[in-house]
Coordinates of C-alpha atoms and ligand atoms in Angstrom, one line a residue:
X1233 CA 0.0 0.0 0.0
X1234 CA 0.9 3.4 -0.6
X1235 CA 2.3 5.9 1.8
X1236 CA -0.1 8.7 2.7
X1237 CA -3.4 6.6 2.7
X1238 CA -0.7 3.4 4.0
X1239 CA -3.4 3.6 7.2
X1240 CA -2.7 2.3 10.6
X1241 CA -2.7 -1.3 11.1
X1242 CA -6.2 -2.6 13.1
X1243 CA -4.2 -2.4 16.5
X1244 CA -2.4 0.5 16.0
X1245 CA -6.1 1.8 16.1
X1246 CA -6.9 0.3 19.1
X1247 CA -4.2 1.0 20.7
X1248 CA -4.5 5.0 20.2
X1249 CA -7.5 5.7 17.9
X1250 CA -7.2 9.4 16.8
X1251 CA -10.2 11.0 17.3
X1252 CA -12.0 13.1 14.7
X1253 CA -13.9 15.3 17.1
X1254 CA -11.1 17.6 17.4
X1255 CA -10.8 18.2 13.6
X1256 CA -14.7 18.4 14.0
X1257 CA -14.5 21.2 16.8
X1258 CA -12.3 23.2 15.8
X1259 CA -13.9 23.3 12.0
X1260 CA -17.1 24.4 14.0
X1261 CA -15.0 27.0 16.2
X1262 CA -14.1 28.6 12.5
X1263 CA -17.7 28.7 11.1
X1264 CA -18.2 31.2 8.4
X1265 CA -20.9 33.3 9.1
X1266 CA -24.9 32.5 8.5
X1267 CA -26.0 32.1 4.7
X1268 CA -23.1 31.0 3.1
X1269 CA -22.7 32.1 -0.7
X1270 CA -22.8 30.7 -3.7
X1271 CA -23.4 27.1 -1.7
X1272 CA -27.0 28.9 -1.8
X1273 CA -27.5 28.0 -5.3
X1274 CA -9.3 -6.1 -8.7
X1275 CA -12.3 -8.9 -9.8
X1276 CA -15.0 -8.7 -7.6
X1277 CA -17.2 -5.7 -7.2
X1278 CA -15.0 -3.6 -9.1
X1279 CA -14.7 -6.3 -11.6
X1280 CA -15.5 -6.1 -15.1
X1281 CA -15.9 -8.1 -18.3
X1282 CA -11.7 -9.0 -18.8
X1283 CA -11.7 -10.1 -14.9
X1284 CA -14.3 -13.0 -14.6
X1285 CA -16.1 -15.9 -16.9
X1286 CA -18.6 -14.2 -19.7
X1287 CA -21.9 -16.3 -17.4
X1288 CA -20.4 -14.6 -14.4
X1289 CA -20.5 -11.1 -15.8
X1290 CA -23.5 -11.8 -17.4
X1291 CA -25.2 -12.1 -14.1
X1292 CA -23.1 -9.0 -12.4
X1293 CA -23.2 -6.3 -14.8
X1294 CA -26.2 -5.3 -14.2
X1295 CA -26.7 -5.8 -10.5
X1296 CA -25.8 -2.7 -8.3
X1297 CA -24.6 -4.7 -5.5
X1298 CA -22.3 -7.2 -6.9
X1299 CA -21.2 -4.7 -9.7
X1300 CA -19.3 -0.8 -8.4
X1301 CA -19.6 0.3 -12.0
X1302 CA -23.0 -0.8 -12.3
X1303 CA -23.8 0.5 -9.0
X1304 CA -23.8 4.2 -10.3
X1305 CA -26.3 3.6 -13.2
X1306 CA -28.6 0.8 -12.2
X1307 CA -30.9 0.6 -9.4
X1308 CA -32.6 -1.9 -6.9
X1309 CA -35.4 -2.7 -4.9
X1310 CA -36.3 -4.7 -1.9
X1311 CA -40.1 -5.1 -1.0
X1312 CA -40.6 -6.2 3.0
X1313 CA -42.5 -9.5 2.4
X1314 CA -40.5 -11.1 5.9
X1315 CA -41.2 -9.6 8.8
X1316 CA -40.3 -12.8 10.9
X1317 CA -36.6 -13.8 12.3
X1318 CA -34.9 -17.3 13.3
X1319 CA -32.1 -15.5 15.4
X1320 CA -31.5 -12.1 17.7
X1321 CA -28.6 -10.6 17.2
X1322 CA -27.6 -7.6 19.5
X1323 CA -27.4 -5.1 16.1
X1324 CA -31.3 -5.3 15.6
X1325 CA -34.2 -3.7 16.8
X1326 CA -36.9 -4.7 14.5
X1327 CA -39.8 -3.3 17.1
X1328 CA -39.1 0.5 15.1
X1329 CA -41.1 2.2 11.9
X1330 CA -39.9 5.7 11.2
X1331 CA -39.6 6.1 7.7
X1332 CA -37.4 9.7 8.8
X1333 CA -34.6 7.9 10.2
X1334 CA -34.0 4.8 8.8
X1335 CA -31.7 2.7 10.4
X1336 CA -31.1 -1.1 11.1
X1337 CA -34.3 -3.0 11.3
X1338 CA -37.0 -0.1 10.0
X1339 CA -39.3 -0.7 7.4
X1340 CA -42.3 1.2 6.5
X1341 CA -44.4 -0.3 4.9
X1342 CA -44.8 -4.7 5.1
X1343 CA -46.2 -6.5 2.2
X1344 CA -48.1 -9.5 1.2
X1345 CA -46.6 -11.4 -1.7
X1346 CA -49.5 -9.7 -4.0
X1347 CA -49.1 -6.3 -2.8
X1348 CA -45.3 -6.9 -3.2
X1349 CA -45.6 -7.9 -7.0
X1350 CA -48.1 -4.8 -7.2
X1351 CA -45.3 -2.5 -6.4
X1352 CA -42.0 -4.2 -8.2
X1353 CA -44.1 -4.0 -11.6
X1354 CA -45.2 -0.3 -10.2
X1355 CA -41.2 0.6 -10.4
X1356 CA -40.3 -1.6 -13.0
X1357 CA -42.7 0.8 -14.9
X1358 CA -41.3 4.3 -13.6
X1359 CA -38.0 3.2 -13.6
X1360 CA -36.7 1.3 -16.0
X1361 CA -33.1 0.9 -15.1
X1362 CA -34.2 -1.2 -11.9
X1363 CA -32.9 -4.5 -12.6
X1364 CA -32.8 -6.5 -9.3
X1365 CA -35.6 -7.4 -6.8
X1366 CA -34.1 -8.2 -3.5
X1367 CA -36.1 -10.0 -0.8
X1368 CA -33.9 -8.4 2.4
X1369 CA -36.5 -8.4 5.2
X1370 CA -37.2 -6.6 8.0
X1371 CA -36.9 -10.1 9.2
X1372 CA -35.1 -13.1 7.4
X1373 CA -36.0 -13.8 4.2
X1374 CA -35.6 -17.8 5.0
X1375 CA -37.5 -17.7 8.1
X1376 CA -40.4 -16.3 6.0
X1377 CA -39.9 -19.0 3.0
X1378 CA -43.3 -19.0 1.7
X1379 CA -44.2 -15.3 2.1
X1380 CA -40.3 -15.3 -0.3
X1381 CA -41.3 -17.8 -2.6
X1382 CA -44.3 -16.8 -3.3
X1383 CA -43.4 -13.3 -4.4
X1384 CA -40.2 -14.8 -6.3
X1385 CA -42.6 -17.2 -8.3
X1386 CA -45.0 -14.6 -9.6
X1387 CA -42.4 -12.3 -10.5
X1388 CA -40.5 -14.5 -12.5
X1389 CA -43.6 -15.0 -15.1
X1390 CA -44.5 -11.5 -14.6
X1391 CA -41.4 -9.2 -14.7
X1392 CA -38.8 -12.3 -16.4
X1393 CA -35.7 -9.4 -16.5
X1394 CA -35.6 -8.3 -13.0
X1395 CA -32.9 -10.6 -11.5
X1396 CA -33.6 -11.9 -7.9
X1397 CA -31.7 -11.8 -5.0
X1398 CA -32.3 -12.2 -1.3
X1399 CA -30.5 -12.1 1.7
X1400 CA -30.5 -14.3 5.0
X1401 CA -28.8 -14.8 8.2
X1402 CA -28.3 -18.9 7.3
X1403 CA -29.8 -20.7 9.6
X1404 CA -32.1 -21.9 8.0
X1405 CA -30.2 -21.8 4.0
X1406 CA -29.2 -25.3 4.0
X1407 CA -33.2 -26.5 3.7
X1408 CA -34.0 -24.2 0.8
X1409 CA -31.4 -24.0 -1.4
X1410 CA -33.3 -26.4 -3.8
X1411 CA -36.0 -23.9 -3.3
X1412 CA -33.8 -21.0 -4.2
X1413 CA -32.2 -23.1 -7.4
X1414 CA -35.9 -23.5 -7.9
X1415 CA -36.6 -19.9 -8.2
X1416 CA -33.8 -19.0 -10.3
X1417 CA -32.5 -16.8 -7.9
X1418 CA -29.0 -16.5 -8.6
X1419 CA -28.1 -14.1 -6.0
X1420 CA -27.7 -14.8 -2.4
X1421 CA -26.1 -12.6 0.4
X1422 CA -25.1 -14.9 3.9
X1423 CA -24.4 -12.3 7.2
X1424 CA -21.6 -14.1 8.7
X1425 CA -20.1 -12.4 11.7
X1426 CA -17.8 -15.2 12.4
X1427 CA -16.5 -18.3 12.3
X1428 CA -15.9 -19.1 16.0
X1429 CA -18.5 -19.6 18.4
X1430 CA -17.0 -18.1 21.0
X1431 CA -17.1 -14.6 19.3
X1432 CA -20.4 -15.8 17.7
X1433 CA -21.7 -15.7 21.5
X1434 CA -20.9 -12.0 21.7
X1435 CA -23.0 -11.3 18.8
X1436 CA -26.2 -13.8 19.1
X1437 CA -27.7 -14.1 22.3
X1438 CA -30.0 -16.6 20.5
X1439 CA -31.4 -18.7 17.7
X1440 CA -34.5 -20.1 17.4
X1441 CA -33.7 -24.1 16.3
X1442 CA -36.0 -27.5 16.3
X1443 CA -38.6 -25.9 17.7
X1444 CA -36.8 -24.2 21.1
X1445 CA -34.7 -21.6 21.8
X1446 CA -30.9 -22.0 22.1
X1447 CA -28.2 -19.6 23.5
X1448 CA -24.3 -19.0 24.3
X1449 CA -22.0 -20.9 22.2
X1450 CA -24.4 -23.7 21.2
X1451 CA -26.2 -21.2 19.7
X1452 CA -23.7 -19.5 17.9
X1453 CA -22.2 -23.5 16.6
X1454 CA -25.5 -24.5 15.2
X1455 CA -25.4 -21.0 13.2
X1456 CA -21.6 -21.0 12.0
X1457 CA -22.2 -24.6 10.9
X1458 CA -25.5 -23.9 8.8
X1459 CA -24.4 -20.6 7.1
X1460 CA -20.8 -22.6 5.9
X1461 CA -22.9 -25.4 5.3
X1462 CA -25.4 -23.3 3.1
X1463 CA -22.3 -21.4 1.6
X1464 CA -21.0 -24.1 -0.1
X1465 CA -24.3 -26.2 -1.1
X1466 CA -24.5 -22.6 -3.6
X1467 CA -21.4 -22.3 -4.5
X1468 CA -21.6 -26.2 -5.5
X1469 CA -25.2 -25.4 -7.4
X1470 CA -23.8 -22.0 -9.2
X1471 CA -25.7 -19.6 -7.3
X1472 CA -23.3 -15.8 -6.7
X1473 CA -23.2 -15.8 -3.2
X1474 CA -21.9 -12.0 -1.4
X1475 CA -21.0 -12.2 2.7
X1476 CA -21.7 -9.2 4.4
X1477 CA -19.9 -8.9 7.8
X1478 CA -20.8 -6.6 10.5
X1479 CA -17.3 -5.0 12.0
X1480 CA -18.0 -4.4 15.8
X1481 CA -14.8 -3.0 17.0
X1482 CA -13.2 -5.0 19.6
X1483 CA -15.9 -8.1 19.2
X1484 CA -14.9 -9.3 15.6
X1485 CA -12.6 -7.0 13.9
X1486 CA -9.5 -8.9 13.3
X1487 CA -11.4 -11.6 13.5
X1488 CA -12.8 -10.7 9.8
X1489 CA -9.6 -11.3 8.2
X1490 CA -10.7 -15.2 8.7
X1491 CA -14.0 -14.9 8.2
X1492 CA -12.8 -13.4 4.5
X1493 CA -10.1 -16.3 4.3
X1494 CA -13.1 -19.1 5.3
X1495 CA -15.9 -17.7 2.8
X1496 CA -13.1 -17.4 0.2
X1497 CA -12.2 -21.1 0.7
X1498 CA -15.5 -22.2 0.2
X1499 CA -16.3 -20.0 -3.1
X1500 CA -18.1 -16.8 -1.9
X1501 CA -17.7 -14.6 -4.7
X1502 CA -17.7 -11.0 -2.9
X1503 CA -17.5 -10.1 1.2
X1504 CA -18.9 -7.0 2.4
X1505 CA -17.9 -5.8 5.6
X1506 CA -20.1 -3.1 6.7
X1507 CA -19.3 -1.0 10.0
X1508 CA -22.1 -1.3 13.2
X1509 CA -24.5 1.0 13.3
X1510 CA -26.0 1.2 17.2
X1511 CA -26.9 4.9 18.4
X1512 CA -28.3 4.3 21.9
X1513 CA -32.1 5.3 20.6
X1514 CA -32.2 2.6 18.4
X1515 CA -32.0 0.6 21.6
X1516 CA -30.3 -2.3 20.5
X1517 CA -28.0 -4.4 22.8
X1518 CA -24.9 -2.7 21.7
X1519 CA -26.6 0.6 21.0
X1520 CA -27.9 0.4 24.5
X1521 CA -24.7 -0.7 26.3
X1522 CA -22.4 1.6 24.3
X1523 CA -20.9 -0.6 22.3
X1524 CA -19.2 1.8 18.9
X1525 CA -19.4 1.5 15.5
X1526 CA -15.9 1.7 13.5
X1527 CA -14.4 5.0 12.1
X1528 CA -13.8 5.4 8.5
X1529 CA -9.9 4.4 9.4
X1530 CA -11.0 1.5 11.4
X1531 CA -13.8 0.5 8.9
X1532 CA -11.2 0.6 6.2
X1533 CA -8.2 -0.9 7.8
X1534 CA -10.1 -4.0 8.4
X1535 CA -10.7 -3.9 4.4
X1536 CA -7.6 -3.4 3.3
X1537 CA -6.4 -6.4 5.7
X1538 CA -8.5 -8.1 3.4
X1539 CA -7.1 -7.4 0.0
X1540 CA -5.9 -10.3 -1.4
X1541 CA -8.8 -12.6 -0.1
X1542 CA -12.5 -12.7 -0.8
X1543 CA -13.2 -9.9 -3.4
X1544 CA -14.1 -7.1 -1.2
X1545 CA -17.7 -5.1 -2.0
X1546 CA -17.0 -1.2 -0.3
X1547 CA -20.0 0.8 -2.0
X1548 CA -22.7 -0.9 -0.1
X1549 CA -25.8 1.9 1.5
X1550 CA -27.2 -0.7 3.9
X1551 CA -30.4 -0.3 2.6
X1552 CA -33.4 -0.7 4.0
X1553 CA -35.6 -3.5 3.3
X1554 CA -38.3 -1.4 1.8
X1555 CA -35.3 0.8 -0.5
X1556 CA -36.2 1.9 -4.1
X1557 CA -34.0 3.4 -6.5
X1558 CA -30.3 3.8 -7.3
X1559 CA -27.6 2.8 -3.9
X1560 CA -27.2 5.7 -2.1
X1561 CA -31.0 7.1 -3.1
X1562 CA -34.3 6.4 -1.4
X1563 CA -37.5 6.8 -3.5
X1564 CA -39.4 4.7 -1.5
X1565 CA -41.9 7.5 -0.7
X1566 CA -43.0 7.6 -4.0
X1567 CA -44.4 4.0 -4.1
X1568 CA -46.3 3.4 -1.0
X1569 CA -49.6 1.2 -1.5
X1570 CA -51.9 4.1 -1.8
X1571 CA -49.7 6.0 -4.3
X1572 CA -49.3 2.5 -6.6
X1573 CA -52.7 2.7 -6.6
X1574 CA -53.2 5.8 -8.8
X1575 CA -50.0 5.2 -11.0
X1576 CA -51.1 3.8 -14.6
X1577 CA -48.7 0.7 -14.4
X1578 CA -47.4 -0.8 -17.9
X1579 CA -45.0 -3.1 -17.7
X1580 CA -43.3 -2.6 -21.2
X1581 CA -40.4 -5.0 -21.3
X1582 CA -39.0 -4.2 -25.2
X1583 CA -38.9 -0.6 -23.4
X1584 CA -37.4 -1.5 -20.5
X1585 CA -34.7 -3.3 -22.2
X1586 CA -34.5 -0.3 -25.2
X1587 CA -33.5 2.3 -21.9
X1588 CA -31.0 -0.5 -20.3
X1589 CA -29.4 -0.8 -22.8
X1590 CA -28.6 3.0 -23.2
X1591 CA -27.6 3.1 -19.8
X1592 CA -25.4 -0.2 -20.1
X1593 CA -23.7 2.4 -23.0
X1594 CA -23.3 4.6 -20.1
X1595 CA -21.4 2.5 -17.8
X1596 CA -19.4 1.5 -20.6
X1597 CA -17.9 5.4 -21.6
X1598 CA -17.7 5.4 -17.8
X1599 CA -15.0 2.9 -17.8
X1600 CA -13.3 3.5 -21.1
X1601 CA -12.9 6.8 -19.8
X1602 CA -11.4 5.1 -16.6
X1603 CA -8.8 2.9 -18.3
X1604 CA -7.9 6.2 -20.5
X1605 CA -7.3 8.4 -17.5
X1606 CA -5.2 5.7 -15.8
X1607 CA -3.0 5.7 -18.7
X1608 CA -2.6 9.3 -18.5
X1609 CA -1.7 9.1 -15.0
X1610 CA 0.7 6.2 -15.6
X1611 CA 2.6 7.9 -17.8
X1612 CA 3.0 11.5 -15.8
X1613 CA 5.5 12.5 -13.9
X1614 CA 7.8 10.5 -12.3
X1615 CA 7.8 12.0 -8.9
X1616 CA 6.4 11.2 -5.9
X1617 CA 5.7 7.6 -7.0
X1618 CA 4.3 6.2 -3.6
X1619 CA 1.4 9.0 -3.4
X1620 CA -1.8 7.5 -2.8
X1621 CA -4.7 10.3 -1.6
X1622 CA -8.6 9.6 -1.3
X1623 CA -10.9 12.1 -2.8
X1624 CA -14.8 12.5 -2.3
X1625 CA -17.1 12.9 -4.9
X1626 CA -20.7 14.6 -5.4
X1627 CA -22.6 12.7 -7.6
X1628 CA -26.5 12.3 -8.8
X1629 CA -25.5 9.0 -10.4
X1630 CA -24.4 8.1 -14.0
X1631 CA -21.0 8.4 -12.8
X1632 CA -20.3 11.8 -13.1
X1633 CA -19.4 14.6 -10.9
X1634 CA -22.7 16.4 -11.2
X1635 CA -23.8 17.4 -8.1
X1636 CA -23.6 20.5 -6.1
X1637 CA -21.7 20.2 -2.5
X1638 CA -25.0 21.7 -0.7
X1639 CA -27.2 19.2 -2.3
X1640 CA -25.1 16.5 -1.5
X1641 CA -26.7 14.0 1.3
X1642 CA -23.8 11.3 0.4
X1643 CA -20.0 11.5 -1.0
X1644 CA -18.4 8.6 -2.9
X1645 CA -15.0 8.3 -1.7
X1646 CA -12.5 7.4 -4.2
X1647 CA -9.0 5.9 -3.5
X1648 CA -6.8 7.2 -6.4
X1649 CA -2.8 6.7 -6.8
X1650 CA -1.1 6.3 -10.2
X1651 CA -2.7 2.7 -10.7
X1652 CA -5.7 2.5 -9.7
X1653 CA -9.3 4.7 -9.1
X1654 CA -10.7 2.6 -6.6
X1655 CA -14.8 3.1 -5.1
X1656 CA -13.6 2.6 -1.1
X1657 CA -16.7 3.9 0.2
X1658 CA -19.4 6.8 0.9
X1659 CA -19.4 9.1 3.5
X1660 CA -23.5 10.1 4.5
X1661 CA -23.9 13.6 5.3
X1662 CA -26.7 16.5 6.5
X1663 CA -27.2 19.0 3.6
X1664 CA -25.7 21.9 3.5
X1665 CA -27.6 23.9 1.2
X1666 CA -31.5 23.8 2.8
X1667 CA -34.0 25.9 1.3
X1668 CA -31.9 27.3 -0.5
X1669 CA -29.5 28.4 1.7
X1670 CA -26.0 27.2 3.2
X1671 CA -26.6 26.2 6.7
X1672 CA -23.0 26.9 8.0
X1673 CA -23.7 24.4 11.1
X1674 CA -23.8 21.5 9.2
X1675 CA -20.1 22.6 8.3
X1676 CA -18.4 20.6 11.0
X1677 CA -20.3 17.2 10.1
X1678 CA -19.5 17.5 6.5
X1679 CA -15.8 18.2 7.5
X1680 CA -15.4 15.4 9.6
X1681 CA -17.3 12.9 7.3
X1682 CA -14.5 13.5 4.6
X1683 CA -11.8 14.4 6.7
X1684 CA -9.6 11.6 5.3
X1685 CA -10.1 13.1 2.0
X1686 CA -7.2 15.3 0.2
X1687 CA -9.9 16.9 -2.0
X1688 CA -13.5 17.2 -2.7
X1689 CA -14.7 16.7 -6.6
X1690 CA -18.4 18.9 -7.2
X1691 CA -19.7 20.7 -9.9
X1692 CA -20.5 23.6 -8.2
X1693 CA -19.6 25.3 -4.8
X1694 CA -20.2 28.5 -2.6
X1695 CA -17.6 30.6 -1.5
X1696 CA -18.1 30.1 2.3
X1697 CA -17.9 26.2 2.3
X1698 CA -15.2 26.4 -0.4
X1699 CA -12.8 28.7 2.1
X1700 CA -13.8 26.5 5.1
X1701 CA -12.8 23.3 3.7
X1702 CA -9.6 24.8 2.2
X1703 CA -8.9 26.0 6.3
X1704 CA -9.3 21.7 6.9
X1705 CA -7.1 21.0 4.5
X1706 CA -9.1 19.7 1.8
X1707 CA -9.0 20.9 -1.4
X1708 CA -12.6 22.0 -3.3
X1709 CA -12.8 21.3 -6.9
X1710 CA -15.2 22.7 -9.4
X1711 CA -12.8 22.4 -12.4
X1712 CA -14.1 18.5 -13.8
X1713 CA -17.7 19.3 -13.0
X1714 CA -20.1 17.1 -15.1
X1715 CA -17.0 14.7 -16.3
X1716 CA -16.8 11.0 -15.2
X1717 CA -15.6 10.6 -11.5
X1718 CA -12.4 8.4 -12.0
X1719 CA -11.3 10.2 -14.7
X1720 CA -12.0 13.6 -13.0
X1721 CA -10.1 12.2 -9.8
X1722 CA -7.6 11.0 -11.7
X1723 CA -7.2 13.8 -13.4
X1724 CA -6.6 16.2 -10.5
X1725 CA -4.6 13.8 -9.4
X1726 CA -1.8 14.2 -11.7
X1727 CA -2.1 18.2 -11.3
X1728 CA -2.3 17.3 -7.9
X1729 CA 1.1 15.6 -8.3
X1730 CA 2.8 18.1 -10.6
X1731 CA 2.0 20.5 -8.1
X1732 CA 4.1 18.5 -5.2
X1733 CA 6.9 17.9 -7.9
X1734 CA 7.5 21.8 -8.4
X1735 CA 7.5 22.2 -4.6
X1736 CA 3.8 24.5 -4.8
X1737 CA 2.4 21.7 -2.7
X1738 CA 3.7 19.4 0.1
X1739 CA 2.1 16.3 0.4
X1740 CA 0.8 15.6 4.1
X1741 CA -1.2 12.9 5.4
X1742 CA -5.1 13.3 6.4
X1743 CA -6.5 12.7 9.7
X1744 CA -9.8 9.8 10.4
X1745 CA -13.1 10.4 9.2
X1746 CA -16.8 9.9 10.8
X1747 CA -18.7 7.5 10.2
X1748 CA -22.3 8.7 10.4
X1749 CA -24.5 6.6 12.2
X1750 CA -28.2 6.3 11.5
X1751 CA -28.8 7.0 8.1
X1752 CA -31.4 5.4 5.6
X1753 CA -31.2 1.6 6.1
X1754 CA -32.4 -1.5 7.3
X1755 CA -31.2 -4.8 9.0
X1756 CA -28.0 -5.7 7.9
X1757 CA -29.5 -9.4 7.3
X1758 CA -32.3 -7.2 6.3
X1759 CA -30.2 -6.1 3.8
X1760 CA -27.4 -7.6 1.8
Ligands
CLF1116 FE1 -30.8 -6.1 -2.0 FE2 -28.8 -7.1 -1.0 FE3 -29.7 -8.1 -3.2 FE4 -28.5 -5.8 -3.2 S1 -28.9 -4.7 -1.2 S2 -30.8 -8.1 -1.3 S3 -27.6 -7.8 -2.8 S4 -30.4 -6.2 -4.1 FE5 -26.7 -4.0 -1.7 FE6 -28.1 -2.7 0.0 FE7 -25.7 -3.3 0.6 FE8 -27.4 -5.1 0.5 S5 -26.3 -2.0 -1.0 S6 -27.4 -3.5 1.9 S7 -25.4 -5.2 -0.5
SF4_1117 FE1 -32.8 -11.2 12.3 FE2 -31.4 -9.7 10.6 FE3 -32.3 -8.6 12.8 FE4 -30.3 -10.3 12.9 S1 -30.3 -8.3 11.9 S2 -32.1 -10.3 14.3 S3 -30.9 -11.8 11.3 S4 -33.6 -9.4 11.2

């Protein structure tokens, strides 16, 4: 790894975690006035065709999850069909419905299987670059398998180009896989915490099993030995199969690097480790005992110990189980029951596929463009070979930097050096600009959530949020506005570089970064 984003090792963290809140502070003790100006106005995820089998890719491209390029220009949706669970685990408070603050375990809205079909053909109509249909719950999709099969069997003769996918915890994935082979659901996402009971113990106080209730260790044996069980029986049947991990700092951190070394070994193709969410008010076990989620150096030092293993999935929102639309958006509002009800719904499919494959053209400029810039990089200046920097990005989708910084609710953080633009993650954020002002309080947040960042890439910017994240060190760029992200980042990368040549620039390290807890999404079994 390179030197300035080289981050600390997982126990150098522990062992003195930097803390943001001063950067945080002290960019609120600098605020800048009240209405600020103009802000008024490897294979694997990042995979493409050269890097996997042609039936592999065909069942990727298109998926947002499985796919980071495709993740920019096609979107998903989960319908809540599964409220039931087999397990508790001390992440997940399922007893919650605010659609405001969506967070592990809400859902709005649950469905029967009809009123489910209702609403996927109701998007597949409005939006015709949703491609996937994820069963995610607020429960487990397994422990509800008829309420899941159901919906999967109508929509497969109803809506035959939406791919299916659900998600599970795995205890019960060993009985259905004929089932899911059955459904031609060629997507399936396993929440493994761990591979050792002991840790598992931490994690599950229980799991519901022939017909009692177990706890402790037992518990957390009869769930490790399902999920690797039920890993394997869909690796050996062809199904894609994506692990998403939890990290709980100081419960299973490290221990991930083995998790990612076990799923590997039995054929997982993609392992998503996602950092805890568990504010005290969503009154979870950990939330409630204060047990902390990872920071952005934690969450990503854990990742990068991972390189090498199980291809690694970093752009994941944890969704809700009721999202709609592209990652990172929620348009779930606009399709409750009563609104599906009014919409004229056609399910055109030679449309459909006439729009997807415009956008498919999309994605692929995106990464022609990619390959191009990296050339351009490759061959630049010789200097300062081991600089590695990450940059955020403001984007509305279609990969392009096309978004102001005030409107900006996310930022897609980009790791960029002379080989590689690499998607490492997203940063949530309050917006800055509300009602059409810049609300100069929100400042601090936004500072801290891309602290770690050497620049930030938007198409436009006001003056006051412009000289305040100069003051924190990071550099605001309006010059590559509506141009493709990586090869915008990787173009101010090598001025960025030719800058630190000629000596106008030195080169420092960043500081940690915040990750925001609470945002829009749902269980993390609940999700994928
Ligand atoms: Fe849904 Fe999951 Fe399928 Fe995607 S989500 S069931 S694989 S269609 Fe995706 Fe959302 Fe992350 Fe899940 S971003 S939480 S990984
Ligand atoms: Fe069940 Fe998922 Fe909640 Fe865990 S996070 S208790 S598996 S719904």
């Amino acid at each position: 790894m390179s030197s300035s984003t080289a981050f600390v090792s997982i126990s150098d963290l522990r062992k003195g975690r930097q803390a943001v809140s001063a950067v945080i502070e002290s960019a609120a003790a600098s605020g800048c006035g009240t209405s600020g100006g103009s802000g008024k106005a490897s294979c694997g995820s990042s995979g493409g065709p050269d890097d996997m089998p042609a039936d592999i890719w065909d069942k990727v491209k298109n998926h947002p999850c499985y796919s980071e390029e495709a993740h920019h220009h096609f979107a998903r949706m989960h319908v809540a069909v599964a409220p039931a669970c087999n397990i508790q685990c001390n992440y997940c408070n399922r007893k919650y419905d605010c659609s405001n603050e969506s967070r592990p375990g809400v859902v709005s809205q649950k469905l029967t299987p009809d009123q489910a079909v209702k609403k996927v053909l109701a998007v597949a109509s409005e939006i015709p670059q949703m491609t996937v249909l994820g069963i995610a719950g607020p429960g487990d999709a397994l422990a509800n398998p008829k309420k899941t099969f159901d919906t999967m069997r109508e929509l497969t003769e109803r809506a035959p180009d939406i791919k299916l996918c659900l998600s599970t915890n795995g205890l019960a994935l060993p009985e259905m896989v004929d089932e899911i082979c059955k459904h031609n659901i060629d997507h399936v996402t396993i929440t493994i915490n761990m591979v050792d009971p002991e840790i598992g113990a931490k994690i599950y106080p229980w799991i519901f099993w022939d017909h009692r209730r177990i706890t402790g260790v037992e518990a957390a044996t009869i769930l490790h030995q399902q999920q690797m069980k039920g890993l394997e029986m869909l690796t050996a049947r062809g199904v894609l199969t994506k692990i998403n991990s939890v990290l709980i700092p100081g419960i299973n951190d490290e221990h991930l690097i083995e998790v990612n070394r076990e799923v590997k070994k039995r054929g997982a193709f993609l392992h998503n480790i996602m950092p805890l969410i568990s504010e005290a008010e969503h009154g979870t076990v950990f939330g409630l005992t204060g047990q902390r989620g990872p920071s952005a150096q934690e969450l990503k030092a854990v990742q990068d110990a991972c390189m090498g293993g199980a291809n690694l999935m970093r752009h994941c929102r944890q969704c809700r189980a009721d999202a709609v639309g592209l990652l990172g958006e929620d348009r779930s509002d606009e399709f409750t029951l009563d609104k599906i009800e009014q919409m004229d719904v056609v399910y055109d499919l030679d449309k459909r596929r006439a729009y997807q494959a415009q956008v498919e053209a999309q994605r692929q400029a995106q990464h022609e463009a990619k390959q191009s810039a990296l050339k351009d990089v490759a061959a630049g200046t010789e200097a300062d070979e081991d600089i590695s920097v990450l940059v955020a990005v403001a984007t509305e989708g279609q990969g392009l930097v096309n978004q102001h910084f005030g409107h900006a609710t996310e930022f897609q953080i980009y790791e960029i050096s002379r080989s590689q633009a690499l998607f490492v993650g997203h940063r949530r954020v309050d917006l800055y600009c509300q009602g059409g002002y810049g609300e100069d309080e929100q400042l601090p947040s936004i500072v801290g959530a891309i602290n770690d960042c050497h620049a930030v890439l938007v198409s436009k910017i006001g003056a006051c949020p412009r000289d305040e994240l100069m003051a924190a060190g990071i550099e605001p760029v309006d010059a590559y506005a509506h141009e493709f992200i990586e090869k915008a980042a990787l173009s101010w990368f090598a001025d960025y570089r030719q800058r630190v040549a000629s000596g106008l620039v030195t080169h420092q390290p960043r500081g940690d970064a915040r990750i925001r807890q609470g945002a829009f999404t749902s269980a993390p079994e609940a999700v994928a």
